[in-house]
């Protein structure tokens, strides 16, 4: 887990990754305390970096990510948020989404092949 100490730097690093997770927490949040180790353990083999944003130290987190409760887990693919969970985290769903994005790769979609089209108009 990568602790973010400066918001804009952390945000730039997060959004520059092909696939990354933003973990937003608050001190004294009992659910956050139980989610953090599970998140680390469940994603450790995926190779997906987890950026930890402490919403108390970095108050701009709430406005930028539009997070109203903690913990929040946001999945980013190529700089765009593609999944969000808050408070009660479904780790199986998160792992499936990560696996799906990793297996899709970054190869552009060939829509002609996908839809069985040919170039004969």
Coordinates of C-alpha atoms in Angstrom, one line a residue:
X1 CA 0.0 0.0 0.0
X2 CA 1.3 3.4 -1.0
X3 CA 0.6 6.1 1.5
X4 CA -0.3 9.4 -0.1
X5 CA 1.1 12.4 1.7
X6 CA 0.5 15.1 -0.9
X7 CA -2.9 15.0 -2.6
X8 CA -2.0 16.2 -6.1
X9 CA 1.1 14.0 -6.4
X10 CA -0.9 11.0 -5.2
X11 CA -3.7 11.7 -7.6
X12 CA -1.3 12.1 -10.5
X13 CA 0.4 8.8 -9.7
X14 CA -2.9 7.0 -9.3
X15 CA -4.3 8.2 -12.6
X16 CA -1.1 7.5 -14.5
X17 CA -1.3 3.8 -13.7
X18 CA -2.8 1.3 -16.1
X19 CA -4.8 -0.2 -13.2
X20 CA -4.8 1.1 -9.6
X21 CA -6.9 1.2 -6.5
X22 CA -7.6 4.3 -4.3
X23 CA -8.3 3.4 -0.7
X24 CA -9.9 6.2 1.3
X25 CA -10.0 6.0 5.1
X26 CA -10.5 8.0 8.2
X27 CA -8.7 7.6 11.5
X28 CA -10.8 6.0 14.2
X29 CA -13.0 4.2 11.6
X30 CA -13.4 0.6 12.8
X31 CA -14.5 -0.6 9.4
X32 CA -11.4 1.0 7.8
X33 CA -9.2 -0.9 10.3
X34 CA -10.7 -4.3 9.2
X35 CA -10.9 -3.5 5.5
X36 CA -7.2 -2.3 5.0
X37 CA -5.5 -5.7 5.8
X38 CA -8.1 -7.6 3.8
X39 CA -7.5 -5.3 0.8
X40 CA -3.8 -5.7 1.0
X41 CA -4.0 -9.5 1.3
X42 CA -6.6 -9.9 -1.4
X43 CA -4.8 -7.8 -4.0
X44 CA -1.2 -8.6 -3.1
X45 CA -0.8 -11.1 -6.0
X46 CA -2.6 -9.0 -8.6
X47 CA 0.2 -6.5 -8.9
X48 CA -2.3 -3.6 -8.7
X49 CA -0.9 -0.7 -6.7
X50 CA -3.1 0.5 -3.8
X51 CA -2.9 4.2 -3.0
X52 CA -4.0 5.1 0.6
X53 CA -5.6 8.5 1.0
X54 CA -6.3 9.5 4.6
X55 CA -9.3 11.8 4.2
X56 CA -8.5 13.5 7.6
X57 CA -5.0 14.6 6.5
X58 CA -6.1 15.2 2.9
X59 CA -9.5 16.9 3.1
X60 CA -9.6 17.5 -0.7
X61 CA -10.1 13.7 -1.1
X62 CA -13.8 14.0 -0.3
X63 CA -14.6 16.6 -2.9
X64 CA -12.4 15.2 -5.7
X65 CA -13.5 11.6 -5.3
X66 CA -17.0 12.5 -4.1
X67 CA -16.6 10.2 -1.1
X68 CA -19.1 10.7 1.6
X69 CA -18.2 7.7 3.9
X70 CA -15.2 5.6 4.7
X71 CA -13.8 3.3 3.8
X72 CA -14.1 3.7 0.1
X73 CA -12.3 1.6 -2.5
X74 CA -12.1 3.1 -6.0
X75 CA -10.8 1.2 -9.0
X76 CA -9.1 3.2 -11.7
X77 CA -8.3 1.9 -15.2
X78 CA -6.1 4.2 -17.4
X79 CA -6.9 7.2 -15.2
X80 CA -10.7 6.7 -15.2
X81 CA -12.7 5.5 -12.2
X82 CA -14.4 2.2 -13.3
X83 CA -15.7 0.9 -10.0
X84 CA -16.5 2.2 -6.5
X85 CA -17.5 0.6 -3.2
X86 CA -17.9 2.2 0.2
X87 CA -18.3 1.0 3.7
X88 CA -19.1 -2.7 2.9
X89 CA -16.5 -3.9 0.4
X90 CA -17.3 -6.9 -1.8
X91 CA -13.8 -8.2 -2.3
X92 CA -14.8 -11.0 -4.7
X93 CA -16.4 -8.3 -7.0
X94 CA -13.3 -6.1 -6.8
X95 CA -11.0 -9.1 -7.6
X96 CA -13.2 -10.1 -10.5
X97 CA -13.2 -6.6 -12.0
X98 CA -9.4 -6.4 -11.7
X99 CA -9.0 -9.8 -13.3
X100 CA -11.3 -8.8 -16.1
X101 CA -9.4 -5.6 -16.8
X102 CA -6.0 -7.4 -16.6
X103 CA -7.2 -10.2 -19.0
X104 CA -8.6 -7.6 -21.5
X105 CA -5.2 -6.1 -21.9
X106 CA -4.6 -2.9 -23.8
X107 CA -5.1 -4.2 -27.3
X108 CA -7.6 -2.0 -29.2
X109 CA -10.9 -3.7 -30.0
X110 CA -11.3 -4.7 -33.6
X111 CA -15.0 -4.0 -34.0
X112 CA -15.2 -5.5 -37.5
X113 CA -14.0 -8.8 -36.2
X114 CA -16.1 -8.5 -33.0
X115 CA -19.3 -8.0 -34.9
X116 CA -18.4 -10.2 -37.9
X117 CA -18.4 -7.2 -40.3
X118 CA -16.4 -7.1 -43.5
X119 CA -15.4 -4.1 -45.5
X120 CA -17.7 -4.9 -48.5
X121 CA -20.3 -2.3 -47.4

